[in-house]
mmCIF file of C-alpha atoms in Angstrom:
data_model
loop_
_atom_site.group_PDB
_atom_site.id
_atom_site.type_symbol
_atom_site.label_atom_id
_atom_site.label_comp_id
_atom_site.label_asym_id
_atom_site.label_seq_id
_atom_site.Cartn_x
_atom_site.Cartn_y
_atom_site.Cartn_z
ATOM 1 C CA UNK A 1098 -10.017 10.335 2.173
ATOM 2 C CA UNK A 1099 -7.535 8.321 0.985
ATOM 3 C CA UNK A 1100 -5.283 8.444 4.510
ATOM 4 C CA UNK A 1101 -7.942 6.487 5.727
ATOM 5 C CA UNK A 1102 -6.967 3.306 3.582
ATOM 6 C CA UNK A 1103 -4.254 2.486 6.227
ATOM 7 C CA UNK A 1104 -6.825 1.815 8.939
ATOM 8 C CA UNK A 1105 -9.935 -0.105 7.016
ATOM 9 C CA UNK A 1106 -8.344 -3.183 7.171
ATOM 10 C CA UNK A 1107 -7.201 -2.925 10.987
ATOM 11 C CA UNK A 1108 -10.592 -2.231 11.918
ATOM 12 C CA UNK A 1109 -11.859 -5.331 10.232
ATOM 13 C CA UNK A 1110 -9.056 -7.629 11.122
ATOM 14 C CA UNK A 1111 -9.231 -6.592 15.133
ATOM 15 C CA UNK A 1112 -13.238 -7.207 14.831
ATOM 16 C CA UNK A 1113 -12.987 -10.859 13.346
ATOM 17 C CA UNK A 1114 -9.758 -11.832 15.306
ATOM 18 C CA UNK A 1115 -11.266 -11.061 18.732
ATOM 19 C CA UNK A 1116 -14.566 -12.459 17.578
ATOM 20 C CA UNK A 1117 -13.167 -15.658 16.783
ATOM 21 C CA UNK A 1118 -10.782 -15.870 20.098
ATOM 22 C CA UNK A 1119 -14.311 -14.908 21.897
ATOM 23 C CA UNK A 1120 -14.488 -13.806 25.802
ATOM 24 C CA UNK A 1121 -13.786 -16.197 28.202
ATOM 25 C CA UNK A 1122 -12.931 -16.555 31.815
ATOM 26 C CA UNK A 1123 -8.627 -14.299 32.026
ATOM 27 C CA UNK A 1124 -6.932 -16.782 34.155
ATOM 28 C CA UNK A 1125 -4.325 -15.740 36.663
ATOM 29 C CA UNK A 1126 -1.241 -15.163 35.315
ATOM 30 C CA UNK A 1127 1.991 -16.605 36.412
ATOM 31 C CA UNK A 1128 5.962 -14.416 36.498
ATOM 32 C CA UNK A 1129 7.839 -15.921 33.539
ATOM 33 C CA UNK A 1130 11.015 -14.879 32.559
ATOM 34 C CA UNK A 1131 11.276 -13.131 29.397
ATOM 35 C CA UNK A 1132 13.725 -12.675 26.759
ATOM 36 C CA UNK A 1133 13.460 -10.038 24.241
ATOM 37 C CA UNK A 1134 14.139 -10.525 20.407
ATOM 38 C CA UNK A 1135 13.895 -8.559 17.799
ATOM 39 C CA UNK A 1136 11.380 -8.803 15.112
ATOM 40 C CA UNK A 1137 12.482 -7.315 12.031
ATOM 41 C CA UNK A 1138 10.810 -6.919 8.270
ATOM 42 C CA UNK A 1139 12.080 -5.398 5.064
ATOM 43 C CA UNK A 1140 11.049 -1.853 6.561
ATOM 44 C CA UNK A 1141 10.397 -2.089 10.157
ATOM 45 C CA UNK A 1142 12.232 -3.933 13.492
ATOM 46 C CA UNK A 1143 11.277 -3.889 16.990
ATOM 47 C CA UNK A 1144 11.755 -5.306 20.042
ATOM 48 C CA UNK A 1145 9.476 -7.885 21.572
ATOM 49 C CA UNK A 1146 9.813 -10.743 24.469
ATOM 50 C CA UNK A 1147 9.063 -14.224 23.633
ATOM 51 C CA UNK A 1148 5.721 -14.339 24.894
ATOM 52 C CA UNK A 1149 5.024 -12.819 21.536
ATOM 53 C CA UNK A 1150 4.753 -14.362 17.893
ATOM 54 C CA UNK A 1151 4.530 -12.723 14.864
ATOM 55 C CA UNK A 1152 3.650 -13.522 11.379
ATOM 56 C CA UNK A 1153 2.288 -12.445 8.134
ATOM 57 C CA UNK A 1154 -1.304 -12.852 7.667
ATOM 58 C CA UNK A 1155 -2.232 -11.842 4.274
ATOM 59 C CA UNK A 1156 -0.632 -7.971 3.496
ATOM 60 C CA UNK A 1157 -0.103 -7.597 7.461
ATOM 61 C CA UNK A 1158 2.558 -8.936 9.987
ATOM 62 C CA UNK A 1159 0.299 -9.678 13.096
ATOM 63 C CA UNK A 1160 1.816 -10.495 16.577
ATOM 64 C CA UNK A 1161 -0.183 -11.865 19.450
ATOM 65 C CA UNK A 1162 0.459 -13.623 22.502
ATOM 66 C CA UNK A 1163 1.649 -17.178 22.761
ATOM 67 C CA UNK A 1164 -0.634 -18.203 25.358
ATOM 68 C CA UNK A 1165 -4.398 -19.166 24.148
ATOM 69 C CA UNK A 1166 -5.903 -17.094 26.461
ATOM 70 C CA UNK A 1167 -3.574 -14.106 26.447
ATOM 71 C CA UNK A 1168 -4.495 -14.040 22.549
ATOM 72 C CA UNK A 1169 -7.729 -12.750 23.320
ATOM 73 C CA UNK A 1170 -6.493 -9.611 25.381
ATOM 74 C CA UNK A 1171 -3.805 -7.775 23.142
ATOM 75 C CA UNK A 1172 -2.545 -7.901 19.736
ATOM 76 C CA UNK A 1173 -0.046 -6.063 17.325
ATOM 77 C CA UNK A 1174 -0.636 -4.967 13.545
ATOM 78 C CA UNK A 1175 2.126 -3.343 11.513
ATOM 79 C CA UNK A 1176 0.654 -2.457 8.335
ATOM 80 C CA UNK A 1177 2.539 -0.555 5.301
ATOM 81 C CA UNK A 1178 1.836 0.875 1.735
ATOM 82 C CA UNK A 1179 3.039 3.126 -1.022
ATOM 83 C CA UNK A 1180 2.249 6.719 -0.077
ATOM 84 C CA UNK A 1181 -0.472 8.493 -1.652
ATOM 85 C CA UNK A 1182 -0.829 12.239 -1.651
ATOM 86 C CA UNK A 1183 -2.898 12.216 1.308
ATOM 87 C CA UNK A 1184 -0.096 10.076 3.452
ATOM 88 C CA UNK A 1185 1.583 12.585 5.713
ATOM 89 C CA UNK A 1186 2.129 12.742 9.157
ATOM 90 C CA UNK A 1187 0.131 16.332 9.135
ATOM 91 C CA UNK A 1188 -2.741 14.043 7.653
ATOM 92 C CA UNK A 1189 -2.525 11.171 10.077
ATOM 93 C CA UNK A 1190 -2.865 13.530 12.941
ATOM 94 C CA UNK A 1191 -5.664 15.365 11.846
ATOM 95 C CA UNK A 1192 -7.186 11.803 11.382
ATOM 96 C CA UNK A 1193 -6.348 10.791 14.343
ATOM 97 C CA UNK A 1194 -7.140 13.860 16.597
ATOM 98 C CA UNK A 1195 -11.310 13.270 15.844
ATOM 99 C CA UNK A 1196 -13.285 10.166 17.185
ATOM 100 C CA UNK A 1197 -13.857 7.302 15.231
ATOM 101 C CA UNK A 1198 -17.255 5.569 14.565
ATOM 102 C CA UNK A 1199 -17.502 1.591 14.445
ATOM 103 C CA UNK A 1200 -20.525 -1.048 14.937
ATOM 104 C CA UNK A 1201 -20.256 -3.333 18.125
ATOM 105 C CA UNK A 1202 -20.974 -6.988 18.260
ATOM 106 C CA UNK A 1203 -24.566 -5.575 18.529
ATOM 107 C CA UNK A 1204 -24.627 -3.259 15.558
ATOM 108 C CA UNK A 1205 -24.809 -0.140 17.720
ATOM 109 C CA UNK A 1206 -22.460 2.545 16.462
ATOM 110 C CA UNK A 1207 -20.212 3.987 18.988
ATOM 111 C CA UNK A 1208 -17.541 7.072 18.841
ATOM 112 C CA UNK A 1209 -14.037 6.412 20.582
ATOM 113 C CA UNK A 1210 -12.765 8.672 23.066
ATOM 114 C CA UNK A 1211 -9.462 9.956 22.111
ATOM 115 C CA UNK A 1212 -6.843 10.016 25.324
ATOM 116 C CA UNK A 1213 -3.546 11.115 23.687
ATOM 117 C CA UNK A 1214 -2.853 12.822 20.504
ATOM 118 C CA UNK A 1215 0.988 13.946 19.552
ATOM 119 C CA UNK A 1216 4.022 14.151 17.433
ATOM 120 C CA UNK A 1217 6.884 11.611 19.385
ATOM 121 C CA UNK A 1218 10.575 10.934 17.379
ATOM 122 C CA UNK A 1219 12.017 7.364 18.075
ATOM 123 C CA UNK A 1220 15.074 6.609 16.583
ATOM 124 C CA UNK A 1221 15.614 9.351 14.224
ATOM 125 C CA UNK A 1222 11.769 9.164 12.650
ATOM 126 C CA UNK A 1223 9.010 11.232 13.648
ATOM 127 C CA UNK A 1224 5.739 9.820 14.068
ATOM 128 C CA UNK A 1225 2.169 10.496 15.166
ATOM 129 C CA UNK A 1226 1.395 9.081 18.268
ATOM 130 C CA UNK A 1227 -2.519 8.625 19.450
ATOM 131 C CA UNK A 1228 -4.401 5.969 22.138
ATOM 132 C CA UNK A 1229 -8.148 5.823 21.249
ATOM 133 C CA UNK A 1230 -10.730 4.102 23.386
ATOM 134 C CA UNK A 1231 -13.344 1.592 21.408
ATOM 135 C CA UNK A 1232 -12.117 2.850 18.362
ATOM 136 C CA UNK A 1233 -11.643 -0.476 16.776
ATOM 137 C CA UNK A 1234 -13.492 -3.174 19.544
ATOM 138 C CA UNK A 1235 -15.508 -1.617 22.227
ATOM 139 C CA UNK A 1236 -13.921 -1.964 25.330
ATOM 140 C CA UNK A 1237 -10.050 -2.045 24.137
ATOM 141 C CA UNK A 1238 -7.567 0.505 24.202
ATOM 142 C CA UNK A 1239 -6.078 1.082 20.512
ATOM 143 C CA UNK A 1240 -2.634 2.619 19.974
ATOM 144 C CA UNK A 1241 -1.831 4.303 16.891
ATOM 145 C CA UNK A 1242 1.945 4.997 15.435
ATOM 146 C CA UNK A 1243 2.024 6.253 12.035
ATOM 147 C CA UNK A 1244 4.538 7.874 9.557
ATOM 148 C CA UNK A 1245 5.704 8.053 6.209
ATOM 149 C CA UNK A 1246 9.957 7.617 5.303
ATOM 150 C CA UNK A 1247 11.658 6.813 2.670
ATOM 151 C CA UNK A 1248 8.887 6.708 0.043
ATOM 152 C CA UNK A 1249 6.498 3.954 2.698
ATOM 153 C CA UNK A 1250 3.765 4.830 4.477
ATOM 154 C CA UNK A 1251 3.491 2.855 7.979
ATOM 155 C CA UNK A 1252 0.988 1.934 10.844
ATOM 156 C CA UNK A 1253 1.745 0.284 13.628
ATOM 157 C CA UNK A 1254 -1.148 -0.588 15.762
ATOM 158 C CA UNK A 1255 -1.679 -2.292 19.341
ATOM 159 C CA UNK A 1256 -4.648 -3.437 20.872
ATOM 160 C CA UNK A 1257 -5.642 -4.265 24.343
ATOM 161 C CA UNK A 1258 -8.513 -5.027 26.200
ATOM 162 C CA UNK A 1259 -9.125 -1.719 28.674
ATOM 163 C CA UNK A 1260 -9.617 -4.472 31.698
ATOM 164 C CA UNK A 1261 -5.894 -6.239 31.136
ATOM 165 C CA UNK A 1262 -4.064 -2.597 29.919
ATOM 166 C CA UNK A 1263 -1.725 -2.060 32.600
ATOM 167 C CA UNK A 1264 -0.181 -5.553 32.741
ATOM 168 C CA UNK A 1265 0.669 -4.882 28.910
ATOM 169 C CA UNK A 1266 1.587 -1.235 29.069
ATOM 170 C CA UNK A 1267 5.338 -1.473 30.291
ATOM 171 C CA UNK A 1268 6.361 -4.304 27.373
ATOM 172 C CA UNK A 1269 4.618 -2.628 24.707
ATOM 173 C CA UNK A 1270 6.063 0.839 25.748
ATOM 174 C CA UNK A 1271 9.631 -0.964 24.839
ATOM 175 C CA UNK A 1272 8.556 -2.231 22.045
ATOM 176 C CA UNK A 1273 7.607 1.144 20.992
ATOM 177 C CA UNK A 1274 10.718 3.047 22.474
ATOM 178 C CA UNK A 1275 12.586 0.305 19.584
ATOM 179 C CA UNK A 1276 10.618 0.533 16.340
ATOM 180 C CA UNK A 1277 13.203 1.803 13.686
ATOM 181 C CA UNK A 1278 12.567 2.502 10.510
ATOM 182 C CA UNK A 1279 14.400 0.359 7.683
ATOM 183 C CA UNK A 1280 13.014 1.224 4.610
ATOM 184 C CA UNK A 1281 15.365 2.692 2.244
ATOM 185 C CA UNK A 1282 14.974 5.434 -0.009
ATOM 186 C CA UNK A 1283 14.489 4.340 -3.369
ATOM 187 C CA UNK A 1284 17.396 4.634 -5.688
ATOM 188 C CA UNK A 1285 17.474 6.311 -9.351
ATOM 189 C CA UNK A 1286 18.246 4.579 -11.976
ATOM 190 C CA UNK A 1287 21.694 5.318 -13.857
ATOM 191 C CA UNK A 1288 24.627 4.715 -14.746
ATOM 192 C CA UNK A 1289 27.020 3.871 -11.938
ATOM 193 C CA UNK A 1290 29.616 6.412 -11.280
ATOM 194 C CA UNK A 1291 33.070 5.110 -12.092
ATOM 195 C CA UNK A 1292 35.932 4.804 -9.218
ATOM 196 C CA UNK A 1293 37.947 7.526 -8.079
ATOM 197 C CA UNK A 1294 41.283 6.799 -8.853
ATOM 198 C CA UNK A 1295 43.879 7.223 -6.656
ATOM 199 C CA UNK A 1296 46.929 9.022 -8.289
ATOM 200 C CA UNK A 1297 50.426 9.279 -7.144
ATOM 201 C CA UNK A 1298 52.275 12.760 -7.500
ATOM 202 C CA UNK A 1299 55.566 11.983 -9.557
ATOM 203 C CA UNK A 1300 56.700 14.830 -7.434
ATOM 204 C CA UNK A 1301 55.827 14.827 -4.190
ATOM 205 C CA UNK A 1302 54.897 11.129 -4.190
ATOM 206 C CA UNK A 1303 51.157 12.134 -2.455
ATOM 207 C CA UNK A 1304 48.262 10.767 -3.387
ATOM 208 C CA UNK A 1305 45.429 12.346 -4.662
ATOM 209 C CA UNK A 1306 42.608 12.114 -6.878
ATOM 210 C CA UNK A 1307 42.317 12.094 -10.327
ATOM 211 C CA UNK A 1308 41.257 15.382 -12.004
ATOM 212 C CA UNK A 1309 43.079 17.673 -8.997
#
């Protein structure tokens, strides 16, 4: 199914990102004050504080967590495309309604448990809204946001470790309450219409436009 392309390379990024971060020891965590900015591409923007950095790594923008060890509890992937005929938002939330299957460190296969599942508009864009358990690292809570406007296809993803979810949840639930869509629809090629001229009534002395 092609609707599936969208998430392939997620899975495998989370898997070798984590892997490479490893486990270690969470330290306590110290109140910082944050500042939000806004993180924008050529068809997405969101908010995010400045404990956050973002970048592209190869055909994704990834953000994690400034701090070392924070890196190895959460990160963001917003991931976009061309549509195919199988990207819809009908499509993404049949996809994302079943469990999903991956291999742990171990090689066992394990099936996700699915927690939330629905349609949610933010700014004027509907999207498919769904929060898996293990369905990309065992152990990690896995938000999905998909939707397809203006002729791109979009994933946003968010991944947290299911011990360290609540001290994430509020921030990323403003980041999410911000994500606007920026693509444009694509334009048709043409001439461009000439200017309406404005035309001054020898009469009346209105003005009007040409050809009334």
């Amino acid at each position: 199914m092609k609707t599936k392309q969208l998430w392939i390379f997620t899975t495998l990024f989370l898997s070798l990102t984590f892997l490479s971060l490893g486990y270690g020891t969470l330290f306590s965590e110290e109140k910082k004050l944050l500042k939000t900015r806004t993180f924008k591409t050529d068809f997405i923007s969101f908010n995010l504080s400045n404990q956050w950095n973002c970048k592209m790594e190869g055909s994704e923008y990834v953000c994690r967590p400034t701090e070392k060890e924070k890196a190895k509890e959460a990160l963001i992937i917003i991931a976009a495309k061309i549509p195919g005929k199988d990207d819809n938002v009908k499509a993404y939330y049949t996809y994302l309604k079943e469990p999903k299957k991956i291999a742990d460190f171990q090689g066992r296969t394990i099936a996700s448990k699915m927690n939330v599942i629905k349609y949610k508009e933010i700014k004027g864009t509907q999207w498919v809204d769904s929060i898996h358990l293990s369905s990309e690292l065992r152990d990690f809570y896995t938000r999905y946001l998909a939707t397809v406007k203006n002729g791109i296809a979009i994933l946003v993803t968010y991944t947290v470790a299911r011990s360290r979810h609540k001290l994430y949840t509020a921030e990323l639930n403003r980041m999410i309450q911000s994500l606007e869509v920026l693509a444009k629809p694509p334009q048709i090629a043409g001439p461009k219409p000439k200017p309406v001229k404005k035309l001054e009534s020898i009469i009346t002395g209105d003005r009007k436009e040409a050809g009334e």
